[in-house]
């Protein structure tokens, strides 16, 4: 049982490049989330998806887009990467009615030069 | 979402019991208290959740006084592997209507266990 799987684990981009961070969960969870974590900070919510076909903005959505491809997969896209988007990105998922208990992936470390 | 306040850092020797207290003065009636643990280079991991009184699992205990304005995470006999950041979160565990819930992570408490 893999839980929440994120790819890639590491990525280096140049300013202006685009890329998609992938996330998949095998726990049959309805809700999925994307967070970013900057050094010495807590996690900040970028986007979340309550169910397949729905997405909503979180605290820091600017510069990002998301796609809930199906129940298992939730991707995060950076259309034109900026140095301010250098961060560690975490994907998470949860069961309906248990949004306080989220299961996190191992993270993607992204550097934008 | 209720605001939480917890110490920035704590040090403890191996084998000691560690208590991390979180203040949440404006906790709402439907709010639950949830603690997460995060090791370096890993995602946060759910530890324990409670509403009132005491909750215990194989990892930790959570003590919540009657007024629920604070909570204490207790880690028995810590080891070096318990060195991590511990986050206290407060919120309504019910679906928001959209079927999802936004967690607000503060900076957490960095626990350092000393040999």
mmCIF file of C-alpha atoms in Angstrom:
data_model
loop_
_atom_site.group_PDB
_atom_site.id
_atom_site.type_symbol
_atom_site.label_atom_id
_atom_site.label_comp_id
_atom_site.label_asym_id
_atom_site.label_seq_id
_atom_site.Cartn_x
_atom_site.Cartn_y
_atom_site.Cartn_z
ATOM 1 C CA UNK A 1 0.000 0.000 0.000
ATOM 2 C CA UNK A 2 1.909 3.051 -1.281
ATOM 3 C CA UNK A 3 -0.359 5.767 0.184
ATOM 4 C CA UNK A 4 0.373 9.112 -1.496
ATOM 5 C CA UNK A 5 3.024 9.073 -4.205
ATOM 6 C CA UNK A 6 4.594 12.221 -5.615
ATOM 7 C CA UNK A 7 6.818 12.559 -8.666
ATOM 8 C CA UNK A 8 9.404 13.810 -9.235
ATOM 9 C CA UNK A 9 11.238 13.962 -5.911
ATOM 10 C CA UNK A 10 13.579 16.704 -7.078
ATOM 11 C CA UNK A 11 13.441 19.208 -9.932
ATOM 12 C CA UNK A 12 15.470 22.190 -11.056
ATOM 13 C CA UNK A 13 13.892 24.659 -13.436
ATOM 14 C CA UNK A 14 14.984 27.856 -15.102
ATOM 15 C CA UNK A 15 12.823 30.931 -14.742
ATOM 16 C CA UNK A 16 9.978 30.807 -17.242
ATOM 17 C CA UNK A 17 9.976 27.048 -17.718
ATOM 18 C CA UNK A 18 6.870 25.028 -17.061
ATOM 19 C CA UNK A 19 6.374 21.709 -15.364
ATOM 20 C CA UNK A 20 3.751 19.492 -13.787
ATOM 21 C CA UNK A 21 4.045 17.872 -10.380
ATOM 22 C CA UNK A 22 2.237 14.568 -10.181
ATOM 23 C CA UNK A 23 0.392 13.091 -7.224
ATOM 24 C CA UNK A 24 -1.479 9.831 -6.889
ATOM 25 C CA UNK A 25 -3.152 8.142 -3.927
ATOM 26 C CA UNK A 26 -4.317 4.554 -3.611
ATOM 27 C CA UNK A 27 -6.474 4.938 -0.497
ATOM 28 C CA UNK A 28 -9.724 5.746 -2.338
ATOM 29 C CA UNK A 29 -9.820 9.187 -0.740
ATOM 30 C CA UNK A 30 -12.173 11.805 -2.122
ATOM 31 C CA UNK A 31 -10.263 14.928 -1.112
ATOM 32 C CA UNK A 32 -6.772 15.864 -2.277
ATOM 33 C CA UNK A 33 -4.573 18.860 -1.543
ATOM 34 C CA UNK A 34 -1.423 20.649 -2.674
ATOM 35 C CA UNK A 35 0.724 22.528 -0.155
ATOM 36 C CA UNK A 36 4.016 24.348 -0.326
ATOM 37 C CA UNK A 37 6.503 24.618 2.514
ATOM 38 C CA UNK A 38 9.227 27.235 2.642
ATOM 39 C CA UNK A 39 12.225 27.080 5.008
ATOM 40 C CA UNK A 40 11.245 27.551 8.642
ATOM 41 C CA UNK A 41 7.598 27.869 7.749
ATOM 42 C CA UNK A 42 4.518 25.766 8.131
ATOM 43 C CA UNK A 43 2.622 24.446 5.147
ATOM 44 C CA UNK A 44 0.457 26.730 3.048
ATOM 45 C CA UNK A 45 -2.420 25.395 0.980
ATOM 46 C CA UNK A 46 -2.206 26.090 -2.752
ATOM 47 C CA UNK A 47 -5.236 24.245 -4.129
ATOM 48 C CA UNK A 48 -7.518 21.481 -3.032
ATOM 49 C CA UNK A 49 -10.027 19.153 -4.642
ATOM 50 C CA UNK A 50 -13.054 17.905 -2.756
ATOM 51 C CA UNK A 51 -13.811 15.258 -5.349
ATOM 52 C CA UNK A 52 -13.142 14.262 -8.913
ATOM 53 C CA UNK A 53 -13.975 17.155 -11.196
ATOM 54 C CA UNK A 54 -13.833 19.895 -8.572
ATOM 55 C CA UNK A 55 -10.978 22.150 -7.530
ATOM 56 C CA UNK A 56 -10.769 25.218 -5.310
ATOM 57 C CA UNK A 57 -8.150 27.807 -4.473
ATOM 58 C CA UNK A 58 -6.346 27.721 -1.178
ATOM 59 C CA UNK A 59 -4.240 30.374 0.521
ATOM 60 C CA UNK A 60 -1.552 30.842 -2.171
ATOM 61 C CA UNK A 61 -2.912 29.830 -5.622
ATOM 62 C CA UNK A 62 -1.259 32.497 -7.797
ATOM 63 C CA UNK A 63 1.113 31.067 -10.392
ATOM 64 C CA UNK A 64 -0.322 27.556 -10.172
ATOM 65 C CA UNK A 65 -2.985 25.482 -11.882
ATOM 66 C CA UNK A 66 -4.314 22.079 -10.921
ATOM 67 C CA UNK A 67 -6.103 19.174 -12.538
ATOM 68 C CA UNK A 68 -8.026 16.450 -10.768
ATOM 69 C CA UNK A 69 -7.577 13.865 -13.465
ATOM 70 C CA UNK A 70 -9.559 11.148 -11.683
ATOM 71 C CA UNK A 71 -10.167 10.058 -8.121
ATOM 72 C CA UNK A 72 -6.582 8.900 -7.712
ATOM 73 C CA UNK A 73 -4.602 11.686 -9.352
ATOM 74 C CA UNK A 74 -4.217 15.397 -8.651
ATOM 75 C CA UNK A 75 -1.553 17.339 -10.554
ATOM 76 C CA UNK A 76 -0.061 20.770 -9.943
ATOM 77 C CA UNK A 77 1.228 22.807 -12.868
ATOM 78 C CA UNK A 78 3.594 25.743 -12.919
ATOM 79 C CA UNK A 79 3.063 27.487 -16.252
ATOM 80 C CA UNK A 80 5.957 29.930 -15.990
ATOM 81 C CA UNK A 81 8.178 29.157 -13.039
ATOM 82 C CA UNK A 82 9.574 31.989 -10.921
ATOM 83 C CA UNK A 83 12.322 31.930 -8.267
ATOM 84 C CA UNK A 84 9.638 32.680 -5.642
ATOM 85 C CA UNK A 85 8.202 29.246 -6.373
ATOM 86 C CA UNK A 86 11.327 27.536 -5.084
ATOM 87 C CA UNK A 87 9.903 25.390 -2.315
ATOM 88 C CA UNK A 88 9.019 21.902 -1.192
ATOM 89 C CA UNK A 89 5.627 20.811 -2.476
ATOM 90 C CA UNK A 90 3.473 18.293 -0.653
ATOM 91 C CA UNK A 91 0.404 16.505 -1.851
ATOM 92 C CA UNK A 92 -2.106 15.090 0.635
ATOM 93 C CA UNK A 93 -5.425 13.270 0.673
ATOM 94 C CA UNK A 94 -8.209 12.599 3.144
ATOM 95 C CA UNK A 95 -11.476 10.756 3.584
ATOM 96 C CA UNK A 96 -14.826 12.579 3.542
ATOM 97 C CA UNK A 97 -15.701 13.838 6.996
ATOM 98 C CA UNK A 98 -12.128 13.394 8.186
ATOM 99 C CA UNK A 99 -10.467 16.429 6.663
ATOM 100 C CA UNK A 100 -8.442 16.961 9.820
ATOM 101 C CA UNK A 101 -6.592 13.708 9.140
ATOM 102 C CA UNK A 102 -4.610 14.099 5.965
ATOM 103 C CA UNK A 103 -2.078 11.691 4.524
ATOM 104 C CA UNK A 104 0.932 13.321 2.948
ATOM 105 C CA UNK A 105 3.362 12.323 0.250
ATOM 106 C CA UNK A 106 7.127 12.579 0.606
ATOM 107 C CA UNK A 107 7.293 15.892 -1.228
ATOM 108 C CA UNK A 108 8.869 17.383 -4.340
ATOM 109 C CA UNK A 109 11.826 19.708 -3.865
ATOM 110 C CA UNK A 110 11.713 22.345 -6.574
ATOM 111 C CA UNK A 111 14.398 24.924 -7.291
ATOM 112 C CA UNK A 112 13.782 27.687 -9.798
ATOM 113 C CA UNK A 113 16.927 29.443 -10.924
ATOM 114 C CA UNK B 1 -10.074 28.636 11.674
ATOM 115 C CA UNK B 2 -8.893 28.940 15.246
ATOM 116 C CA UNK B 3 -5.439 30.453 15.739
ATOM 117 C CA UNK B 4 -2.956 28.343 17.644
ATOM 118 C CA UNK B 5 0.136 29.276 19.627
ATOM 119 C CA UNK B 6 2.863 26.807 20.539
ATOM 120 C CA UNK B 7 6.519 27.112 21.567
ATOM 121 C CA UNK B 8 8.965 27.521 18.709
ATOM 122 C CA UNK B 9 11.389 24.934 20.070
ATOM 123 C CA UNK B 10 12.015 22.509 22.930
ATOM 124 C CA UNK B 11 14.942 20.369 23.982
ATOM 125 C CA UNK B 12 14.701 17.107 25.888
ATOM 126 C CA UNK B 13 17.004 14.290 26.921
ATOM 127 C CA UNK B 14 16.415 10.774 25.767
ATOM 128 C CA UNK B 15 14.094 8.794 28.011
ATOM 129 C CA UNK B 16 12.230 11.812 29.337
ATOM 130 C CA UNK B 17 8.558 12.551 28.892
ATOM 131 C CA UNK B 18 7.932 15.580 26.719
ATOM 132 C CA UNK B 19 4.860 17.775 26.940
ATOM 133 C CA UNK B 20 4.128 20.316 24.217
ATOM 134 C CA UNK B 21 1.329 22.734 24.971
ATOM 135 C CA UNK B 22 -0.740 24.525 22.365
ATOM 136 C CA UNK B 23 -3.017 27.485 23.077
ATOM 137 C CA UNK B 24 -6.204 27.939 21.071
ATOM 138 C CA UNK B 25 -8.303 30.499 22.923
ATOM 139 C CA UNK B 26 -10.896 30.984 20.180
ATOM 140 C CA UNK B 27 -11.652 27.328 19.579
ATOM 141 C CA UNK B 28 -15.202 26.773 18.324
ATOM 142 C CA UNK B 29 -17.712 24.237 19.560
ATOM 143 C CA UNK B 30 -17.316 21.951 16.558
ATOM 144 C CA UNK B 31 -13.525 22.183 16.400
ATOM 145 C CA UNK B 32 -11.263 19.206 16.966
ATOM 146 C CA UNK B 33 -7.609 19.369 17.977
ATOM 147 C CA UNK B 34 -5.173 17.518 15.755
ATOM 148 C CA UNK B 35 -1.410 17.035 16.035
ATOM 149 C CA UNK B 36 1.001 16.229 13.262
ATOM 150 C CA UNK B 37 4.679 15.260 13.302
ATOM 151 C CA UNK B 38 7.126 16.153 10.561
ATOM 152 C CA UNK B 39 10.602 14.707 10.193
ATOM 153 C CA UNK B 40 13.192 16.490 8.060
ATOM 154 C CA UNK B 41 12.672 15.920 4.352
ATOM 155 C CA UNK B 42 9.321 14.191 4.886
ATOM 156 C CA UNK B 43 5.677 15.136 4.746
ATOM 157 C CA UNK B 44 3.703 15.665 7.966
ATOM 158 C CA UNK B 45 2.265 12.600 9.633
ATOM 159 C CA UNK B 46 -0.932 12.497 11.680
ATOM 160 C CA UNK B 47 -0.248 11.639 15.329
ATOM 161 C CA UNK B 48 -3.405 12.088 17.342
ATOM 162 C CA UNK B 49 -6.727 13.898 17.446
ATOM 163 C CA UNK B 50 -9.133 14.728 20.249
ATOM 164 C CA UNK B 51 -12.155 16.786 21.227
ATOM 165 C CA UNK B 52 -12.072 16.805 25.014
ATOM 166 C CA UNK B 53 -10.489 15.098 28.052
ATOM 167 C CA UNK B 54 -7.777 12.604 27.177
ATOM 168 C CA UNK B 55 -6.932 10.548 24.141
ATOM 169 C CA UNK B 56 -4.141 7.984 24.005
ATOM 170 C CA UNK B 57 -2.733 5.898 21.210
ATOM 171 C CA UNK B 58 0.435 3.919 20.654
ATOM 172 C CA UNK B 59 2.430 7.055 19.880
ATOM 173 C CA UNK B 60 1.232 9.800 22.215
ATOM 174 C CA UNK B 61 -1.379 11.131 24.591
ATOM 175 C CA UNK B 62 -3.417 14.268 24.165
ATOM 176 C CA UNK B 63 -4.757 16.116 27.186
ATOM 177 C CA UNK B 64 -7.535 18.651 26.719
ATOM 178 C CA UNK B 65 -8.908 20.602 29.709
ATOM 179 C CA UNK B 66 -12.590 21.262 30.151
ATOM 180 C CA UNK B 67 -12.487 24.757 28.639
ATOM 181 C CA UNK B 68 -10.645 23.385 25.563
ATOM 182 C CA UNK B 69 -8.623 26.597 25.228
ATOM 183 C CA UNK B 70 -5.390 24.656 25.250
ATOM 184 C CA UNK B 71 -4.127 21.137 24.700
ATOM 185 C CA UNK B 72 -0.993 19.228 25.609
ATOM 186 C CA UNK B 73 0.684 16.603 23.484
ATOM 187 C CA UNK B 74 2.588 14.150 25.652
ATOM 188 C CA UNK B 75 5.330 11.934 24.248
ATOM 189 C CA UNK B 76 6.457 9.249 26.708
ATOM 190 C CA UNK B 77 10.139 8.406 27.021
ATOM 191 C CA UNK B 78 11.369 10.153 23.889
ATOM 192 C CA UNK B 79 14.199 8.816 21.800
ATOM 193 C CA UNK B 80 16.465 10.462 19.239
ATOM 194 C CA UNK B 81 14.037 9.391 16.528
ATOM 195 C CA UNK B 82 11.366 11.658 18.006
ATOM 196 C CA UNK B 83 13.363 14.712 16.934
ATOM 197 C CA UNK B 84 10.908 16.469 14.624
ATOM 198 C CA UNK B 85 8.591 19.436 14.255
ATOM 199 C CA UNK B 86 5.205 19.026 15.917
ATOM 200 C CA UNK B 87 2.193 20.959 14.652
ATOM 201 C CA UNK B 88 -1.003 21.683 16.547
ATOM 202 C CA UNK B 89 -4.065 22.342 14.392
ATOM 203 C CA UNK B 90 -7.595 23.218 15.372
ATOM 204 C CA UNK B 91 -10.630 22.987 13.140
ATOM 205 C CA UNK B 92 -13.995 21.493 12.322
ATOM 206 C CA UNK B 93 -13.533 17.926 11.135
ATOM 207 C CA UNK B 94 -16.816 17.905 9.329
ATOM 208 C CA UNK B 95 -16.843 18.469 5.606
ATOM 209 C CA UNK B 96 -17.173 22.113 4.631
ATOM 210 C CA UNK B 97 -19.985 21.224 2.283
ATOM 211 C CA UNK B 98 -17.546 20.835 -0.555
ATOM 212 C CA UNK B 99 -16.237 17.675 1.040
ATOM 213 C CA UNK B 100 -12.835 18.963 1.936
ATOM 214 C CA UNK B 101 -11.094 20.773 4.720
ATOM 215 C CA UNK B 102 -8.325 23.309 4.766
ATOM 216 C CA UNK B 103 -5.676 22.704 7.391
ATOM 217 C CA UNK B 104 -3.702 25.675 8.660
ATOM 218 C CA UNK B 105 -0.205 24.771 9.735
ATOM 219 C CA UNK B 106 1.701 27.270 11.851
ATOM 220 C CA UNK B 107 5.439 27.065 12.358
ATOM 221 C CA UNK B 108 5.127 24.223 14.838
ATOM 222 C CA UNK B 109 7.389 23.245 17.718
ATOM 223 C CA UNK B 110 10.815 21.934 16.851
ATOM 224 C CA UNK B 111 11.642 19.196 19.343
ATOM 225 C CA UNK B 112 15.294 18.262 19.684
ATOM 226 C CA UNK B 113 16.076 15.102 21.632
ATOM 227 C CA UNK B 114 19.545 15.069 23.134
ATOM 228 C CA UNK B 115 21.466 11.845 23.846
#
